[in-house]
Amino acid sequence: MFELLGDWKRTDYCGSLGIKDLGREVILMGWVHSKRDHGGLIFVDLRDREGVVQIVFNPQVSKESHTKADLLKDEWVIAVKGTVVRRPDETINPNIKTGEIEVIARELRILNRSKVLPFPVEDEIKVDELIRMKYRFLDLRRPVMRKNLMLRHEVMRATRSYLDSKGFIEIETPYLTRSTPEGARDFLVPSRLNPGEFYALPQSPQLLKQTLMISGFDRYYQIVRCFRDEDLRADRQPEFTQIDLEMSFVTEDDVIEVVEGMIKAILKATKGVDIDIPFPRMSYDEAMLRYGTDKPDIRFGLELHDITEVFRNSEFKVFSDPVKKGGIVKAINLKGKAQHLSRKELDELTEFAKSLGAKGLAWIRVSGDEWQSPITKFLSEHEKKELKRLLTIEDGDVIFFGADTSYTVNLVLSNLRLRLGNRFNMIEQNRFAFLWIVDFPLLEFDKTENRYVTMHHPFTSPKEEDIELLDTEPEKVRARAYDIVLNGVEIGGGSIRIHRSDIQRKLFERIGLGEEDAKKKFGFLLEALEFGAPPHGGIALGLDRLTMLLAGASSIRDVIAFPKTQKGFCPLTEAPSPVDPKQLLELRIRVDVKER
RNA sequence: GGGGCCGUAGUUCAGCCCGGUUAGAACGCUGGCCUGUCAAGCCAGAGGUCGCGGGUUCAAGUCCCGUCGGCCCCGCCA
């Protein structure tokens, strides 16, 4: 049944044919996307990576190919020799790119067949992701997935082309490297030649790219795989790709300018969109105040309002108690939606708030002069007046409150804001809202470890004017760090680094890292800093997240060819897996896990 | 580590609350008819470890316990 290609050479991609090809004799090769058998005529949509074209098998043209075409099933692989003709007017299909033409088949070669599919090769499918991943080779045949991976390719191409034009040099750094503390959990790789010792896969090439600056390369970049052994999310895989870059003799503005130019080039190349640069900047403090998060989606309003002062001495304990313990009270005013939020929905929102750690969710529904709410009766006239003023409350509004630690209030209300924004279609789709977050705190106090830890990483430079605060008010020291946010997703972050060993030492001291410890952990970088390190800084962008947003996908799994499930399992390769005891013996590793 | 939703035909789901005939539907699949379809159409048909294990019961897809797996989130992710 199978036939050979023989001397046939493909002349065109199915999806590239058009009116320009009328009358041409073509040889096409691809997959049977669908077959419509009319007994007399047989129509086959033939698909390759560029698209679909209709093949017509007519017994009056070729009895033999018509008979063979009768056998065809979905996803069989065939080669067709035929002529490109214009379709009869009434049969033109405006839904496909090649809809004005069709190919009259004169010869057919069946190259391979296919088992019946677990799911159709179409864009709009409702199939469990586990099945999609197990049959990833079929999933990737779906045009939307093919487009996503092609988009990813374009992003990488535009990145390389732009950075090359700006004098950046792509340098590879090792994947087998040294475990570093302070950060994510490492993936470890045992060393056979050094039993009992381990390499770590890099969480990012941070230390080595700084080393390259010290080596004088001046401008480095790399599109590089990074590994972090942490729990997965829709936007987090254990291995992911960064656009990593570093520059010497620069300030924050220099790095930001390069990134803005690069992103502009990427959007132009991939979406044909001209975006405005520079991007707006917002301080960390302002972002936390107005949005309750350091990665605000600024495509819509619905901002948070701090009303802590109104309730500092309130009789209403639910609000005043948290304030007395150092917490805050904030509110969101959902304008004019009182009629659109049922009691049931308010209850669901309360459950949502609780799932994020809130004790409850206070709300007020404003109907005329009446405030419908379980809490109104506890509010004084003065408090009501203040609320009305601060939140500009009007008829039809719905107010949501959070009163707790600042952490919980911001977490709950920022997520509530996103949920309400989606629920009421307040978020402008098809818009790319970039935003820089700047002036991050350098340090934050870690209660569980009872010490200050760096918010970014321990090589981030403090602002010069804040250095003296390191000893007195560490939490007030601002970092020379910057994050870039797109539509509420953090797509990158970087900083100007510490290039002087005295300051580096001081910072290690501040985070409770002794000299010996520091040497053991970052020895080579500390040493390199002693040999003429230039001022330098850089950034790393999440290629997967950026591509996801450009693709309009809701998970980075949809822009990664072979992703893993939430448990870090690859259903296609079935990794991870037990290994041969011989391998373990060689590595001098004994496994301490009970057999299932 | 924790919270939520889910697991029934190849696929997507209904049935589960309130236990009781032969577990249904759609798409897909198989066979037949059909010369302008493109979600082709018409006729006929096949297809089930109700995730897995245990328990309750005369009887379990349905109730209970445990377990495995998927998705979303919190923690975690410098």
XYZ file of C-alpha atoms (C1' of nucleotides) in Angstrom:
674
model
C 0.000 0.000 0.000
C 2.874 2.346 0.749
C 4.622 4.063 -2.081
C 7.991 5.699 -2.406
C 8.679 9.311 -3.160
C 10.694 8.136 -6.140
C 11.939 11.045 -8.187
C 9.216 13.411 -6.988
C 10.413 16.705 -5.555
C 8.063 18.978 -3.709
C 7.523 22.185 -5.668
C 5.445 24.226 -3.212
C 3.995 24.400 0.263
C 0.242 23.782 0.240
C -0.471 26.937 2.186
C 1.640 29.111 -0.111
C -0.342 28.476 -3.273
C -2.575 31.177 -4.678
C -3.945 32.861 -7.744
C -0.350 33.548 -8.780
C 0.087 29.815 -9.407
C -2.857 29.287 -11.775
C -2.121 26.724 -14.433
C 1.038 25.488 -12.771
C 1.893 21.849 -12.449
C 2.768 21.284 -8.785
C 3.889 18.471 -6.517
C 2.617 18.812 -2.946
C 3.371 16.737 0.100
C 1.645 16.775 3.426
C -1.027 15.395 5.693
C -4.667 14.649 4.888
C -6.401 17.299 6.989
C -9.858 16.146 5.980
C -11.576 14.200 3.244
C -15.009 14.742 1.766
C -16.017 11.787 -0.381
C -18.905 12.396 -2.751
C -18.600 9.028 -4.394
C -17.820 10.724 -7.662
C -15.603 13.602 -6.619
C -13.326 13.328 -3.611
C -12.081 16.482 -1.922
C -9.016 16.328 0.270
C -7.690 19.233 2.310
C -3.950 18.734 2.224
C -1.989 20.381 5.024
C 1.623 21.252 5.569
C 3.295 23.746 7.849
C 2.211 26.714 5.734
C -1.469 25.863 5.557
C -4.133 23.914 3.716
C -5.146 23.577 0.075
C -8.008 21.648 -1.477
C -7.132 18.733 -3.744
C -9.819 17.437 -6.105
C -9.779 13.800 -7.197
C -11.947 13.376 -10.268
C -12.283 9.917 -11.832
C -12.571 11.538 -15.247
C -9.145 13.102 -14.739
C -7.476 10.055 -13.216
C -9.377 6.912 -12.475
C -6.386 5.448 -10.654
C -5.785 8.332 -8.248
C -9.487 8.618 -7.547
C -9.598 4.952 -6.546
C -6.541 5.424 -4.333
C -7.906 8.594 -2.783
C -10.911 6.562 -1.703
C -8.623 4.829 0.832
C -7.345 8.006 2.468
C -7.999 8.765 6.131
C -7.195 11.737 8.320
C -3.493 12.417 8.852
C -2.239 10.016 6.224
C 0.845 11.349 4.482
C 0.573 11.733 0.745
C 2.241 13.289 -2.271
C 0.082 14.731 -5.023
C 0.937 15.797 -8.561
C -1.621 18.078 -10.115
C -2.590 21.360 -11.659
C -3.536 24.582 -9.895
C -6.880 25.883 -11.158
C -9.270 28.631 -10.160
C -12.277 27.326 -8.272
C -15.724 27.779 -9.779
C -16.997 31.095 -8.322
C -19.731 29.535 -6.210
C -17.262 27.176 -4.537
C -14.680 29.711 -3.412
C -13.947 29.300 0.299
C -13.207 32.669 1.917
C -12.272 31.003 5.199
C -8.914 29.718 4.034
C -5.939 31.496 2.529
C -5.918 29.293 -0.560
C -9.712 29.356 -0.923
C -9.731 30.820 -4.426
C -7.876 27.891 -5.965
C -7.689 24.135 -5.856
C -5.396 21.459 -7.212
C -6.751 18.925 -9.687
C -4.910 15.725 -8.852
C -3.504 13.636 -11.646
C -1.289 11.352 -9.580
C -1.316 10.299 -5.931
C 1.311 8.544 -3.866
C 0.406 7.307 -0.398
C 3.556 7.695 1.689
C 2.286 6.675 5.096
C -0.878 6.037 7.038
C -1.999 7.028 10.502
C -3.833 5.398 13.333
C -7.134 6.953 14.355
C -6.407 10.183 16.225
C -6.975 10.724 19.952
C -8.111 14.268 19.156
C -8.662 16.257 15.972
C -5.878 18.375 14.479
C -7.784 21.640 14.746
C -7.326 24.943 16.538
C -10.452 24.882 18.659
C -10.328 21.700 20.659
C -11.463 20.874 24.160
C -9.062 18.171 25.233
C -7.336 17.458 28.505
C -3.802 18.845 28.450
C -2.421 15.508 29.588
C -3.617 13.927 26.361
C -2.333 16.835 24.310
C 1.090 16.466 25.898
C 1.182 12.700 25.537
C 0.487 13.112 21.834
C 2.445 16.339 21.563
C 3.522 15.447 18.015
C -0.130 15.670 17.027
C -0.849 18.700 19.188
C 1.954 20.567 17.462
C 0.321 19.833 14.092
C -2.530 22.109 15.113
C -2.134 25.374 13.247
C -2.388 27.471 16.405
C 0.466 25.591 18.060
C 2.544 25.761 14.914
C 1.955 29.518 14.826
C 2.991 29.845 18.454
C 6.299 28.100 17.873
C 6.896 30.098 14.721
C 6.171 33.256 16.698
C 8.697 32.133 19.284
C 11.232 31.684 16.526
C 10.492 35.200 15.266
C 10.920 36.643 18.748
C 14.320 35.003 19.036
C 15.320 36.099 15.572
C 14.311 39.715 16.178
C 16.120 39.650 19.520
C 19.356 38.379 18.030
C 19.168 40.734 15.114
C 18.514 43.767 17.333
C 21.150 42.984 19.934
C 23.663 42.192 17.205
C 22.999 45.601 15.692
C 23.713 47.168 19.074
C 27.069 45.465 19.412
C 26.097 42.656 21.765
C 28.051 39.405 21.642
C 26.291 36.087 22.254
C 28.377 33.947 24.580
C 27.365 30.575 25.965
C 27.813 29.766 29.627
C 27.919 26.257 31.089
C 24.842 24.259 32.070
C 26.923 22.109 34.369
C 27.849 24.635 36.990
C 28.031 25.237 40.679
C 25.168 25.183 43.163
C 24.439 28.635 44.537
C 22.411 29.343 47.640
C 20.138 32.389 47.997
C 17.486 31.705 45.468
C 15.526 28.893 43.957
C 16.143 25.224 44.633
C 18.798 23.836 42.309
C 18.515 20.893 39.986
C 21.509 18.748 40.791
C 23.578 16.582 38.456
C 25.816 13.983 40.028
C 29.449 13.890 38.968
C 30.725 10.418 38.116
C 34.327 11.565 38.111
C 33.894 13.157 41.524
C 31.718 10.780 43.509
C 29.506 12.416 46.075
C 29.750 15.788 44.376
C 27.210 17.526 42.220
C 26.906 20.089 39.522
C 23.886 22.343 39.561
C 21.967 23.447 36.503
C 21.987 27.256 36.404
C 19.021 29.202 37.762
C 20.367 31.924 35.493
C 23.840 32.773 34.201
C 23.991 35.696 36.644
C 27.474 35.247 38.082
C 29.060 34.242 34.815
C 27.684 37.142 32.843
C 29.062 39.487 35.471
C 32.364 37.670 35.101
C 32.211 38.310 31.361
C 31.856 42.019 32.075
C 34.951 41.850 34.241
C 36.621 40.099 31.304
C 35.892 43.159 29.208
C 33.306 41.875 26.726
C 31.325 45.034 27.437
C 28.062 43.845 25.927
C 26.938 40.232 26.315
C 23.715 38.461 25.600
C 22.452 34.930 25.485
C 19.144 33.239 24.798
C 19.601 30.707 27.486
C 17.834 27.894 29.279
C 17.476 28.289 33.035
C 16.443 25.709 35.612
C 14.640 26.112 38.914
C 13.347 23.242 40.988
C 10.246 24.959 42.314
C 6.536 24.278 42.001
C 4.977 24.892 38.616
C 2.334 27.373 37.525
C 0.689 28.394 34.283
C 3.614 30.761 33.750
C 6.339 28.689 35.416
C 8.111 25.601 34.095
C 11.137 23.955 35.707
C 13.161 24.843 32.643
C 12.514 28.087 30.869
C 14.288 30.458 28.549
C 15.710 33.871 29.280
C 16.907 36.630 27.049
C 19.854 37.447 29.240
C 22.007 40.525 28.724
C 24.640 42.527 30.520
C 26.426 45.811 29.757
C 29.473 47.595 31.123
C 29.875 51.287 31.999
C 26.136 51.871 32.098
C 23.380 53.191 34.320
C 19.765 52.061 34.687
C 18.679 54.271 31.809
C 21.135 52.661 29.397
C 19.837 49.160 30.080
C 16.236 50.306 29.956
C 16.802 52.056 26.648
C 18.288 48.946 25.051
C 15.422 46.788 26.287
C 12.821 49.255 25.044
C 14.453 49.312 21.630
C 14.605 45.532 21.596
C 10.961 45.096 22.558
C 9.897 47.645 19.994
C 11.810 45.667 17.368
C 10.265 42.395 18.551
C 6.724 43.765 18.377
C 7.355 45.214 14.963
C 8.800 41.958 13.658
C 6.194 39.650 15.169
C 2.972 41.647 15.298
C 3.688 44.484 12.900
C 2.873 46.822 15.768
C 4.644 50.114 16.421
C 4.675 50.638 20.148
C 5.541 53.883 21.842
C 8.765 54.093 23.770
C 9.905 54.939 26.349
C 7.598 52.872 28.533
C 6.088 54.494 31.619
C 7.857 53.967 34.914
C 6.316 53.546 38.331
C 7.961 53.210 41.690
C 7.528 50.035 43.649
C 5.818 51.980 46.431
C 3.320 53.550 44.057
C 2.549 50.192 42.443
C 1.920 48.597 45.811
C -0.232 51.512 46.942
C -2.391 51.806 43.827
C -2.489 48.200 42.661
C -1.357 46.081 45.593
C 1.201 44.296 43.440
C 4.602 44.931 41.919
C 3.298 43.801 38.526
C 0.176 45.823 37.896
C -1.947 45.431 34.799
C -2.428 49.079 33.857
C -4.852 48.398 31.025
C -7.712 49.239 33.370
C -8.429 51.270 36.486
C -10.236 49.845 39.486
C -7.396 50.986 41.698
C -6.959 50.340 45.390
C -7.498 53.163 47.892
C -5.758 53.290 51.234
C -8.344 54.153 53.885
C -6.343 53.019 56.885
C -6.558 56.403 58.600
C -10.342 56.463 58.506
C -10.482 53.380 60.702
C -7.458 53.782 62.934
C -9.667 54.519 65.957
C -12.885 53.035 64.675
C -15.446 51.220 66.805
C -15.611 48.683 64.011
C -13.083 46.182 65.310
C -12.887 44.188 62.080
C -11.216 47.233 60.534
C -9.521 48.882 63.504
C -7.911 45.804 65.040
C -5.690 45.027 62.043
C -4.652 48.694 61.944
C -3.704 48.630 65.611
C -1.520 45.609 64.858
C 0.271 47.516 62.115
C -1.927 46.417 59.251
C -3.889 48.451 56.728
C -7.363 48.949 55.312
C -7.856 49.365 51.590
C -10.871 49.459 49.307
C -11.847 49.078 45.679
C -14.778 50.947 44.182
C -16.430 48.961 41.393
C -18.336 51.796 39.767
C -21.945 51.312 38.707
C -22.132 47.539 38.941
C -24.409 47.150 41.953
C -27.206 45.810 39.760
C -24.842 43.375 38.067
C -23.519 41.657 41.155
C -25.870 39.182 42.753
C -25.653 38.131 46.346
C -24.501 34.740 45.088
C -21.665 36.303 43.182
C -20.663 38.376 46.187
C -20.520 35.176 48.190
C -18.302 33.618 45.532
C -16.001 36.628 45.673
C -15.863 36.250 49.447
C -14.809 32.624 49.035
C -12.206 33.752 46.535
C -10.851 36.268 49.050
C -10.743 33.609 51.736
C -8.846 31.243 49.456
C -6.154 33.909 49.244
C -5.888 34.223 52.986
C -8.461 36.879 53.873
C -10.698 36.309 56.857
C -13.631 37.538 54.826
C -14.606 40.159 52.313
C -16.562 43.213 53.424
C -18.632 44.871 50.729
C -21.183 47.606 50.280
C -23.728 47.747 47.489
C -24.931 51.292 46.905
C -28.543 51.639 45.832
C -29.705 55.230 45.816
C -29.017 56.558 49.285
C -29.065 53.116 50.772
C -25.902 51.172 51.508
C -26.760 47.474 51.355
C -24.161 45.727 53.364
C -23.616 43.509 56.374
C -21.213 46.108 57.769
C -22.970 49.455 57.327
C -24.548 49.333 60.744
C -21.094 49.286 62.356
C -19.894 52.400 60.587
C -20.148 55.843 62.157
C -21.586 58.782 60.245
C -18.136 60.315 60.071
C -16.630 57.134 58.648
C -19.360 56.898 56.034
C -18.743 60.475 55.031
C -15.024 59.898 54.752
C -15.551 56.774 52.656
C -17.894 58.639 50.371
C -15.297 61.348 49.920
C -12.175 59.184 49.540
C -13.786 56.591 47.281
C -16.128 59.018 45.455
C -19.028 56.724 46.197
C -22.115 57.201 44.035
C -25.354 55.404 43.313
C -24.769 51.945 41.825
C -21.250 51.451 43.144
C -19.975 48.342 44.862
C -17.197 48.776 47.396
C -14.906 45.971 48.516
C -12.750 46.195 51.618
C -9.643 44.497 52.848
C -8.408 44.904 56.412
C -5.460 42.805 57.513
C -1.689 42.857 57.262
C -0.556 44.924 54.310
C 0.638 41.703 52.704
C -2.771 40.019 52.846
C -4.762 43.124 51.940
C -2.629 43.757 48.874
C -2.639 40.103 47.827
C -6.401 39.784 48.151
C -7.396 43.104 46.643
C -4.918 42.935 43.763
C -6.298 39.534 42.811
C -9.858 40.689 43.342
C -9.135 43.631 41.080
C -7.992 41.318 38.292
C -10.975 39.058 38.765
C -13.450 41.923 38.643
C -11.648 43.442 35.691
C -12.059 40.207 33.773
C -15.597 39.630 34.967
C -16.768 43.024 33.676
C -14.605 43.048 30.545
C -12.771 46.129 31.716
C -9.444 44.916 30.335
C -8.594 46.156 26.886
C -7.521 43.100 24.922
C -5.134 43.477 21.986
C -3.189 46.104 23.850
C 0.389 45.771 24.984
C 0.825 47.818 28.152
C 4.459 47.792 29.159
C 5.549 49.276 32.450
C 8.806 49.606 34.334
C 8.730 49.163 38.082
C 11.658 50.968 39.695
C 12.957 51.963 43.115
C 12.588 48.547 44.648
C 13.672 48.102 48.232
C 17.051 46.403 48.306
C 16.249 44.299 51.337
C 13.277 42.847 53.074
C 13.118 41.270 56.480
C 12.584 37.528 56.436
C 10.660 36.541 59.548
C 11.309 32.826 59.241
C 15.051 33.321 58.872
C 15.076 36.324 61.187
C 17.390 38.322 58.941
C 17.361 40.674 56.019
C 17.356 39.044 52.601
C 17.853 40.640 49.213
C 14.698 41.205 47.241
C 16.382 40.847 43.862
C 19.729 39.109 44.319
C 22.768 39.850 46.464
C 24.726 41.497 43.637
C 22.205 44.266 43.121
C 23.653 47.674 43.826
C 22.027 49.926 46.385
C 21.367 53.505 45.326
C 24.461 55.470 46.112
C 22.625 58.018 48.241
C 21.085 55.193 50.309
C 24.254 53.294 51.114
C 24.677 54.877 54.520
C 21.183 53.684 55.468
C 22.401 50.089 55.202
C 23.447 50.173 58.838
C 20.675 52.315 60.247
C 17.460 51.689 58.319
C 18.119 48.727 55.997
C 14.550 48.477 54.765
C 14.718 52.045 53.427
C 17.634 51.331 51.129
C 16.503 51.401 47.534
C 17.983 49.103 44.910
C 19.189 50.051 41.467
C 16.797 47.411 40.202
C 14.040 47.479 37.617
C 11.335 45.043 36.556
C 9.485 45.146 33.296
C 5.804 44.250 33.339
C 3.531 43.523 30.392
C -0.228 43.367 30.938
C 0.214 42.391 34.560
C 2.847 39.750 33.922
C 6.422 40.198 35.066
C 8.439 39.552 31.942
C 11.846 40.598 33.153
C 13.996 42.118 35.804
C 17.485 43.381 36.240
C 19.716 45.771 38.020
C 22.928 47.691 38.119
C 25.319 45.396 39.950
C 27.757 45.978 42.702
C 31.187 46.267 41.110
C 33.198 47.188 44.210
C 34.231 44.446 46.566
C 33.983 46.703 49.630
C 30.305 47.351 49.006
C 29.709 43.720 48.125
C 31.286 42.702 51.406
C 29.173 45.191 53.307
C 26.009 43.830 51.754
C 26.891 40.229 52.518
C 27.469 41.291 56.083
C 24.077 42.987 56.144
C 22.278 39.799 55.047
C 24.181 37.753 57.591
C 26.504 36.058 55.175
C 29.916 35.732 56.810
C 33.115 36.307 54.888
C 34.003 32.625 54.907
C 30.529 31.645 53.769
C 30.484 34.251 51.059
C 33.861 33.107 49.795
C 32.725 29.507 49.735
C 29.566 30.356 47.829
C 30.574 33.131 45.462
C 34.349 32.968 45.793
C 35.224 33.377 42.161
C 33.035 36.426 41.660
C 34.347 38.112 44.792
C 37.850 37.464 43.617
C 37.094 38.769 40.152
C 35.673 41.950 41.663
C 39.173 42.607 43.059
C 40.699 42.694 39.571
C 39.283 45.808 38.002
C 35.552 45.166 37.676
C 33.847 47.829 35.575
C 30.512 49.322 36.596
C 27.950 47.100 34.934
C 24.342 46.049 34.881
C 21.855 44.089 32.880
C 18.538 42.347 32.728
C 16.924 38.997 32.000
C 13.633 38.696 30.142
C 11.390 35.658 30.231
C 11.166 34.584 26.621
C 8.366 32.123 27.335
C 6.180 34.680 29.077
C 6.789 37.355 26.492
C 5.940 34.935 23.697
C 2.882 33.723 25.585
C 1.540 37.271 25.787
C 2.312 38.009 22.151
C 0.557 34.772 21.192
C -2.464 35.560 23.348
C -1.935 32.244 25.119
C -2.852 31.697 28.749
C 0.000 29.378 29.655
C 3.658 29.219 28.671
C 3.061 25.545 27.957
C 1.430 26.695 24.737
C 4.637 28.326 23.516
C 6.990 25.534 24.618
C 7.363 22.580 22.275
C 7.604 19.900 24.941
C 6.413 21.197 28.319
C 5.847 19.420 31.605
C 2.755 18.933 33.762
C 2.271 20.589 37.127
C 4.151 17.698 38.746
C 7.106 18.215 36.434
C 6.230 15.150 34.376
C 6.679 14.982 30.632
C 3.852 12.764 29.340
C 5.584 12.356 25.979
C 8.985 11.097 27.129
C 7.707 9.939 30.515
C 10.514 11.764 32.280
C 11.502 11.664 35.041
C 11.928 7.912 35.401
C 13.813 5.412 37.535
C 17.237 4.544 36.150
C 19.227 1.372 35.814
C 20.858 0.411 39.138
C 24.151 0.203 37.236
C 23.953 3.925 36.524
C 23.409 4.666 40.189
C 26.279 2.414 41.162
C 28.601 4.298 38.830
C 27.515 7.548 40.424
C 27.814 6.127 43.914
C 24.226 7.076 44.635
C 21.871 5.096 46.804
C 18.181 5.872 46.533
C 16.176 6.107 49.718
C 12.648 5.713 48.413
C 10.226 2.895 49.080
C 9.128 0.972 46.003
C 5.545 1.612 45.111
C 2.888 21.732 52.623
C -2.308 23.968 51.838
C -7.119 25.490 49.130
C -10.436 24.924 44.804
C -12.271 22.350 40.381
C -12.005 17.733 37.732
C -11.393 12.090 36.331
C -17.673 7.829 32.837
C -16.868 5.228 24.987
C -11.110 7.406 20.958
C -12.612 12.805 22.480
C -15.914 16.334 25.028
C -19.695 15.705 28.358
C -24.709 14.065 30.846
C -25.986 10.556 34.634
C -23.747 11.142 40.974
C -27.580 15.395 45.352
C -32.165 11.412 45.831
C -28.114 3.813 45.254
C -32.244 -0.250 41.842
C -33.969 -2.395 34.128
C -29.533 -3.216 28.985
C -24.779 3.478 31.675
C -26.769 7.810 27.460
C -25.601 12.162 23.897
C -22.532 14.692 20.456
C -18.205 14.449 17.646
C -14.892 10.731 16.004
C -14.564 5.528 14.134
C -16.454 1.108 10.747
C -19.594 -0.415 6.393
C -22.870 1.286 2.402
C -24.923 5.291 -0.978
C -23.638 9.865 -3.246
C -19.790 14.531 -9.109
C -18.884 20.799 -6.000
C -17.981 19.706 -0.805
C -15.171 22.540 2.708
C -18.514 21.237 10.427
C -20.421 17.713 3.368
C -25.026 14.832 3.392
C -28.130 10.242 3.922
C -28.605 4.979 5.848
C -26.708 1.152 9.023
C -23.287 -0.365 12.889
C -19.344 -1.128 16.452
C -17.348 0.970 20.731
C -17.274 1.296 28.374
C -11.561 -1.469 33.839
C -17.491 4.606 35.176
C -8.908 6.560 37.281
C -7.288 2.789 41.083
C -7.951 0.243 46.045
C -10.954 -0.651 50.125
C -15.627 -0.082 52.871
C -21.203 0.371 53.625
C -25.432 -2.208 51.301
C -29.546 -7.427 49.077
C -27.578 -3.943 45.314
C -22.449 1.256 44.129
C -20.851 5.146 38.164
C -23.983 7.123 42.320
C -22.730 6.993 49.528
C -17.994 6.739 52.844
C -12.482 6.282 53.408
C -7.869 6.101 51.076
C -4.855 6.645 46.843
C -3.097 8.105 41.829
C -3.405 11.691 38.026
C -4.800 16.606 35.479
C -5.815 22.027 35.714
C -6.005 26.826 38.636
C -4.286 29.295 42.998
C -1.549 30.168 48.047
C 3.186 28.971 50.058
C 7.730 28.527 47.210
C 9.927 30.876 42.667
C 17.122 35.884 44.856
